[in-house]
mmCIF file of C-alpha atoms in Angstrom:
data_model
loop_
_atom_site.group_PDB
_atom_site.id
_atom_site.type_symbol
_atom_site.label_atom_id
_atom_site.label_comp_id
_atom_site.label_asym_id
_atom_site.label_seq_id
_atom_site.Cartn_x
_atom_site.Cartn_y
_atom_site.Cartn_z
ATOM 1 C CA UNK A 29 2.596 26.138 -9.759
ATOM 2 C CA UNK A 30 5.585 23.948 -10.575
ATOM 3 C CA UNK A 31 4.690 21.430 -7.837
ATOM 4 C CA UNK A 32 1.026 21.424 -8.846
ATOM 5 C CA UNK A 33 1.785 20.809 -12.525
ATOM 6 C CA UNK A 34 4.013 17.840 -11.657
ATOM 7 C CA UNK A 35 1.364 16.346 -9.376
ATOM 8 C CA UNK A 36 -1.433 16.781 -11.925
ATOM 9 C CA UNK A 37 0.669 15.334 -14.726
ATOM 10 C CA UNK A 38 1.596 12.261 -12.699
ATOM 11 C CA UNK A 39 -1.996 11.722 -11.574
ATOM 12 C CA UNK A 40 -3.048 11.141 -15.182
ATOM 13 C CA UNK A 41 -0.919 7.997 -15.181
ATOM 14 C CA UNK A 42 -2.554 6.391 -12.181
ATOM 15 C CA UNK A 43 -5.252 7.756 -9.862
ATOM 16 C CA UNK A 44 -3.599 6.532 -6.657
ATOM 17 C CA UNK A 45 -0.476 8.510 -7.562
ATOM 18 C CA UNK A 46 -2.209 11.761 -6.653
ATOM 19 C CA UNK A 47 -3.197 10.268 -3.307
ATOM 20 C CA UNK A 48 0.383 9.303 -2.474
ATOM 21 C CA UNK A 49 1.840 12.660 -3.434
ATOM 22 C CA UNK A 50 -1.046 14.583 -1.887
ATOM 23 C CA UNK A 51 -0.855 12.794 1.456
ATOM 24 C CA UNK A 52 2.894 13.386 1.719
ATOM 25 C CA UNK A 53 2.422 17.051 0.799
ATOM 26 C CA UNK A 54 -0.517 17.674 3.145
ATOM 27 C CA UNK A 55 1.192 16.105 6.152
ATOM 28 C CA UNK A 56 4.111 18.509 5.747
ATOM 29 C CA UNK A 57 1.829 21.464 5.010
ATOM 30 C CA UNK A 58 -0.377 20.785 8.053
ATOM 31 C CA UNK A 59 2.658 20.851 10.332
ATOM 32 C CA UNK A 60 3.606 24.207 8.807
ATOM 33 C CA UNK A 61 0.088 25.581 9.387
ATOM 34 C CA UNK A 62 0.270 24.579 13.048
ATOM 35 C CA UNK A 63 3.526 26.519 13.347
ATOM 36 C CA UNK A 64 1.867 29.543 11.701
ATOM 37 C CA UNK A 65 -1.081 29.397 14.110
ATOM 38 C CA UNK A 66 1.268 29.151 17.077
ATOM 39 C CA UNK A 67 3.189 32.145 15.743
ATOM 40 C CA UNK A 68 -0.002 34.188 15.333
ATOM 41 C CA UNK A 69 -1.046 33.437 18.897
ATOM 42 C CA UNK A 70 2.406 34.306 20.220
ATOM 43 C CA UNK A 71 2.419 37.520 18.155
ATOM 44 C CA UNK A 72 -0.932 38.648 19.586
ATOM 45 C CA UNK A 73 0.228 37.981 23.124
ATOM 46 C CA UNK A 74 3.472 39.857 22.478
ATOM 47 C CA UNK A 75 1.606 42.838 20.977
ATOM 48 C CA UNK A 76 -0.725 43.050 23.970
ATOM 49 C CA UNK A 77 2.244 43.050 26.330
ATOM 50 C CA UNK A 78 4.203 45.498 24.213
ATOM 51 C CA UNK A 79 6.920 42.964 23.560
ATOM 52 C CA UNK A 80 8.778 42.254 20.342
ATOM 53 C CA UNK A 81 6.852 40.081 17.897
ATOM 54 C CA UNK A 82 8.632 36.747 17.275
ATOM 55 C CA UNK A 83 9.852 35.869 13.812
ATOM 56 C CA UNK A 84 7.430 34.056 11.541
ATOM 57 C CA UNK A 85 8.177 30.394 10.787
ATOM 58 C CA UNK A 86 10.030 29.812 7.554
ATOM 59 C CA UNK A 87 8.231 28.144 4.684
ATOM 60 C CA UNK A 88 9.258 24.472 4.646
ATOM 61 C CA UNK A 89 11.050 22.869 1.729
ATOM 62 C CA UNK A 90 8.499 20.608 0.060
ATOM 63 C CA UNK A 91 10.984 19.112 -2.401
ATOM 64 C CA UNK A 92 11.919 16.038 -0.292
ATOM 65 C CA UNK A 93 8.242 15.384 0.432
ATOM 66 C CA UNK A 94 7.394 15.717 -3.240
ATOM 67 C CA UNK A 95 10.051 13.252 -4.325
ATOM 68 C CA UNK A 96 9.035 10.813 -1.580
ATOM 69 C CA UNK A 97 5.462 10.975 -2.801
ATOM 70 C CA UNK A 98 6.533 10.574 -6.414
ATOM 71 C CA UNK A 99 8.630 7.545 -5.495
ATOM 72 C CA UNK A 100 5.690 5.931 -3.724
ATOM 73 C CA UNK A 101 3.478 6.748 -6.699
ATOM 74 C CA UNK A 102 5.959 5.258 -9.147
ATOM 75 C CA UNK A 103 6.143 2.162 -6.968
ATOM 76 C CA UNK A 104 2.348 1.813 -7.017
ATOM 77 C CA UNK A 105 2.280 2.194 -10.791
ATOM 78 C CA UNK A 106 5.007 -0.445 -11.108
ATOM 79 C CA UNK A 107 3.082 -2.883 -8.909
ATOM 80 C CA UNK A 108 -0.076 -2.364 -10.957
ATOM 81 C CA UNK A 109 1.864 -2.802 -14.197
ATOM 82 C CA UNK A 110 3.473 -6.034 -13.015
ATOM 83 C CA UNK A 111 0.063 -7.249 -11.907
ATOM 84 C CA UNK A 112 -1.333 -6.602 -15.393
ATOM 85 C CA UNK A 113 1.536 -8.627 -16.846
ATOM 86 C CA UNK A 114 0.754 -11.485 -14.478
ATOM 87 C CA UNK A 115 -2.924 -11.262 -15.398
ATOM 88 C CA UNK A 116 -2.024 -11.524 -19.065
ATOM 89 C CA UNK A 117 0.131 -14.557 -18.365
ATOM 90 C CA UNK A 118 -2.706 -16.117 -16.383
ATOM 91 C CA UNK A 119 -5.102 -15.683 -19.294
ATOM 92 C CA UNK A 120 -2.698 -17.149 -21.834
ATOM 93 C CA UNK A 121 -1.153 -19.930 -19.746
ATOM 94 C CA UNK A 122 -3.841 -21.159 -17.333
ATOM 95 C CA UNK A 123 -7.076 -23.028 -18.019
ATOM 96 C CA UNK A 124 -10.037 -20.697 -18.435
ATOM 97 C CA UNK A 125 -11.680 -21.702 -15.147
ATOM 98 C CA UNK A 126 -8.539 -20.951 -13.139
ATOM 99 C CA UNK A 127 -7.869 -17.689 -14.973
ATOM 100 C CA UNK A 128 -11.414 -16.454 -14.358
ATOM 101 C CA UNK A 129 -11.104 -17.152 -10.626
ATOM 102 C CA UNK A 130 -7.929 -15.063 -10.489
ATOM 103 C CA UNK A 131 -9.344 -12.165 -12.490
ATOM 104 C CA UNK A 132 -12.644 -11.841 -10.596
ATOM 105 C CA UNK A 133 -13.321 -8.791 -8.423
ATOM 106 C CA UNK A 134 -14.041 -10.556 -5.151
ATOM 107 C CA UNK A 135 -16.087 -7.860 -3.431
ATOM 108 C CA UNK A 136 -18.874 -7.703 -6.016
ATOM 109 C CA UNK A 137 -18.614 -11.435 -6.755
ATOM 110 C CA UNK A 138 -19.177 -12.307 -3.097
ATOM 111 C CA UNK A 139 -21.944 -9.734 -2.690
ATOM 112 C CA UNK A 140 -23.894 -10.450 -5.876
ATOM 113 C CA UNK A 141 -23.317 -14.165 -6.443
ATOM 114 C CA UNK A 142 -21.680 -16.173 -3.680
ATOM 115 C CA UNK A 143 -23.681 -14.699 -0.791
ATOM 116 C CA UNK A 144 -26.924 -15.625 -2.568
ATOM 117 C CA UNK A 145 -25.775 -18.980 -3.863
ATOM 118 C CA UNK A 146 -24.509 -20.128 -0.470
ATOM 119 C CA UNK A 147 -26.989 -18.294 1.761
ATOM 120 C CA UNK A 148 -28.269 -21.522 3.316
ATOM 121 C CA UNK A 149 -24.870 -23.179 3.716
ATOM 122 C CA UNK A 150 -23.303 -23.636 7.170
ATOM 123 C CA UNK A 151 -21.192 -20.732 8.397
ATOM 124 C CA UNK A 152 -17.867 -22.546 8.076
ATOM 125 C CA UNK A 153 -18.619 -23.531 4.486
ATOM 126 C CA UNK A 154 -19.550 -19.957 3.591
ATOM 127 C CA UNK A 155 -16.376 -18.661 5.230
ATOM 128 C CA UNK A 156 -14.284 -21.144 3.259
ATOM 129 C CA UNK A 157 -16.012 -20.110 0.028
ATOM 130 C CA UNK A 158 -15.520 -16.393 0.666
ATOM 131 C CA UNK A 159 -11.926 -16.943 1.750
ATOM 132 C CA UNK A 160 -11.102 -18.911 -1.395
ATOM 133 C CA UNK A 161 -12.695 -16.310 -3.669
ATOM 134 C CA UNK A 162 -10.766 -13.461 -2.054
ATOM 135 C CA UNK A 163 -7.478 -15.349 -1.997
ATOM 136 C CA UNK A 164 -7.651 -16.123 -5.717
ATOM 137 C CA UNK A 165 -8.730 -12.610 -6.726
ATOM 138 C CA UNK A 166 -5.924 -10.772 -4.900
ATOM 139 C CA UNK A 167 -3.147 -13.341 -5.314
ATOM 140 C CA UNK A 168 -1.676 -11.621 -8.372
ATOM 141 C CA UNK A 169 -1.567 -8.261 -6.604
ATOM 142 C CA UNK A 170 0.531 -9.646 -3.767
ATOM 143 C CA UNK A 171 2.673 -11.564 -6.242
ATOM 144 C CA UNK A 172 3.354 -8.273 -8.025
ATOM 145 C CA UNK A 173 3.982 -6.517 -4.700
ATOM 146 C CA UNK A 174 6.501 -9.193 -3.745
ATOM 147 C CA UNK A 175 8.245 -8.917 -7.115
ATOM 148 C CA UNK A 176 8.582 -5.131 -6.948
ATOM 149 C CA UNK A 177 9.636 -5.061 -3.277
ATOM 150 C CA UNK A 178 12.277 -7.739 -3.822
ATOM 151 C CA UNK A 179 13.580 -5.993 -6.943
ATOM 152 C CA UNK A 180 13.858 -2.618 -5.212
ATOM 153 C CA UNK A 181 15.679 -4.182 -2.289
ATOM 154 C CA UNK A 182 18.034 -5.984 -4.688
ATOM 155 C CA UNK A 183 18.826 -2.699 -6.449
ATOM 156 C CA UNK A 184 19.377 -0.947 -3.123
ATOM 157 C CA UNK A 185 21.695 -3.715 -1.930
ATOM 158 C CA UNK A 186 23.625 -3.863 -5.207
ATOM 159 C CA UNK A 187 24.448 -0.151 -4.914
ATOM 160 C CA UNK A 188 26.032 -0.534 -1.482
ATOM 161 C CA UNK A 189 29.811 -0.171 -1.552
ATOM 162 C CA UNK A 190 30.416 -1.552 1.931
ATOM 163 C CA UNK A 191 29.493 -5.134 0.999
ATOM 164 C CA UNK A 192 31.327 -7.828 -0.922
ATOM 165 C CA UNK A 193 29.704 -9.643 -3.826
ATOM 166 C CA UNK A 194 28.997 -12.659 -1.643
ATOM 167 C CA UNK A 195 27.422 -10.525 1.070
ATOM 168 C CA UNK A 196 25.233 -8.779 -1.487
ATOM 169 C CA UNK A 197 23.982 -12.095 -2.883
ATOM 170 C CA UNK A 198 23.231 -13.404 0.601
ATOM 171 C CA UNK A 199 21.441 -10.211 1.601
ATOM 172 C CA UNK A 200 19.389 -10.089 -1.603
ATOM 173 C CA UNK A 201 18.333 -13.713 -1.116
ATOM 174 C CA UNK A 202 17.392 -13.015 2.481
ATOM 175 C CA UNK A 203 15.407 -9.946 1.482
ATOM 176 C CA UNK A 204 13.545 -11.817 -1.252
ATOM 177 C CA UNK A 205 12.636 -14.604 1.171
ATOM 178 C CA UNK A 206 11.379 -12.125 3.762
ATOM 179 C CA UNK A 207 9.298 -10.204 1.233
ATOM 180 C CA UNK A 208 7.836 -13.489 0.020
ATOM 181 C CA UNK A 209 6.941 -14.312 3.624
ATOM 182 C CA UNK A 210 5.432 -10.858 4.128
ATOM 183 C CA UNK A 211 3.230 -11.042 1.057
ATOM 184 C CA UNK A 212 2.195 -14.640 1.743
ATOM 185 C CA UNK A 213 1.162 -13.865 5.317
ATOM 186 C CA UNK A 214 -0.655 -10.706 4.222
ATOM 187 C CA UNK A 215 -2.471 -12.600 1.467
ATOM 188 C CA UNK A 216 -3.607 -15.267 3.915
ATOM 189 C CA UNK A 217 -4.739 -12.755 6.535
ATOM 190 C CA UNK A 218 -6.529 -10.570 3.994
ATOM 191 C CA UNK A 219 -8.494 -13.509 2.632
ATOM 192 C CA UNK A 220 -9.522 -14.502 6.163
ATOM 193 C CA UNK A 221 -10.449 -10.926 7.098
ATOM 194 C CA UNK A 222 -12.495 -10.473 3.934
ATOM 195 C CA UNK A 223 -14.262 -13.791 4.568
ATOM 196 C CA UNK A 224 -15.202 -12.786 8.113
ATOM 197 C CA UNK A 225 -16.434 -9.406 6.907
ATOM 198 C CA UNK A 226 -18.418 -11.054 4.122
ATOM 199 C CA UNK A 227 -20.133 -13.340 6.613
ATOM 200 C CA UNK A 228 -21.361 -10.246 8.466
ATOM 201 C CA UNK A 229 -22.232 -8.015 5.506
ATOM 202 C CA UNK A 230 -21.326 -9.111 1.946
ATOM 203 C CA UNK A 231 -19.869 -6.215 0.004
ATOM 204 C CA UNK A 232 -19.254 -3.592 2.672
ATOM 205 C CA UNK A 233 -18.049 -6.177 5.168
ATOM 206 C CA UNK A 234 -15.837 -7.703 2.498
ATOM 207 C CA UNK A 235 -14.171 -4.357 1.875
ATOM 208 C CA UNK A 236 -13.745 -3.470 5.556
ATOM 209 C CA UNK A 237 -12.364 -6.901 6.414
ATOM 210 C CA UNK A 238 -10.002 -6.790 3.445
ATOM 211 C CA UNK A 239 -8.631 -3.309 4.034
ATOM 212 C CA UNK A 240 -8.458 -3.638 7.815
ATOM 213 C CA UNK A 241 -6.435 -6.837 7.823
ATOM 214 C CA UNK A 242 -4.263 -5.596 4.961
ATOM 215 C CA UNK A 243 -3.264 -2.438 6.838
ATOM 216 C CA UNK A 244 -2.632 -4.181 10.157
ATOM 217 C CA UNK A 245 -0.747 -7.127 8.662
ATOM 218 C CA UNK A 246 1.282 -4.998 6.246
ATOM 219 C CA UNK A 247 2.461 -2.662 9.004
ATOM 220 C CA UNK A 248 3.288 -5.542 11.330
ATOM 221 C CA UNK A 249 5.195 -7.496 8.688
ATOM 222 C CA UNK A 250 7.043 -4.407 7.445
ATOM 223 C CA UNK A 251 8.266 -3.660 10.962
ATOM 224 C CA UNK A 252 9.358 -7.274 11.314
ATOM 225 C CA UNK A 253 11.273 -7.236 8.020
ATOM 226 C CA UNK A 254 13.026 -3.966 8.823
ATOM 227 C CA UNK A 255 14.076 -5.315 12.198
ATOM 228 C CA UNK A 256 15.517 -8.438 10.567
ATOM 229 C CA UNK A 257 17.233 -6.700 7.648
ATOM 230 C CA UNK A 258 18.326 -3.746 9.725
ATOM 231 C CA UNK A 259 17.051 -1.082 7.335
#
């Protein structure tokens, strides 16, 4: 009940928070269920043979999983909050035309407007149009992601006692540059993937191309950054 109340409370702040906590919890719980099933099978075999029934698996400690999920949820909320701040700055500081391009929801915009407006255009021109629309609409998200990732890495580095002040500054700068590279590459690949998907099926194809390239590129770039930074 205590775990459930914490999860439900946090989910009221941001819907994706429940997903992050739930996924972490279910992965651990599923492993425990597999152990229980194996124990039941072993117990039945032991009973049939008249042997001693093996001990049941102990209930796992879900506290580390819960806090990992809560951390990921808090990170997601922070990214969304920073994005909203950037959106507000875009509205107040940029010309209206540029601000509208950034604030558009690219999937529906491509499906309902651009795909019809440019239906007779050559393929390359349509791809460029879809790519530009996606790039502008998700740019602030990746800017917020870069900001949060760099800040968290800076905090983590600042708390290390095995580094001098100069080493910390150098490592923070290196981390910020790598996170900027990661988000820039992901942004570029996502816009291309969404454009290719839109050319096949505006709307659904846009979503599949966006999510697919985001997952693949994010994983690849994260592995690269960890290998460079060593953590």
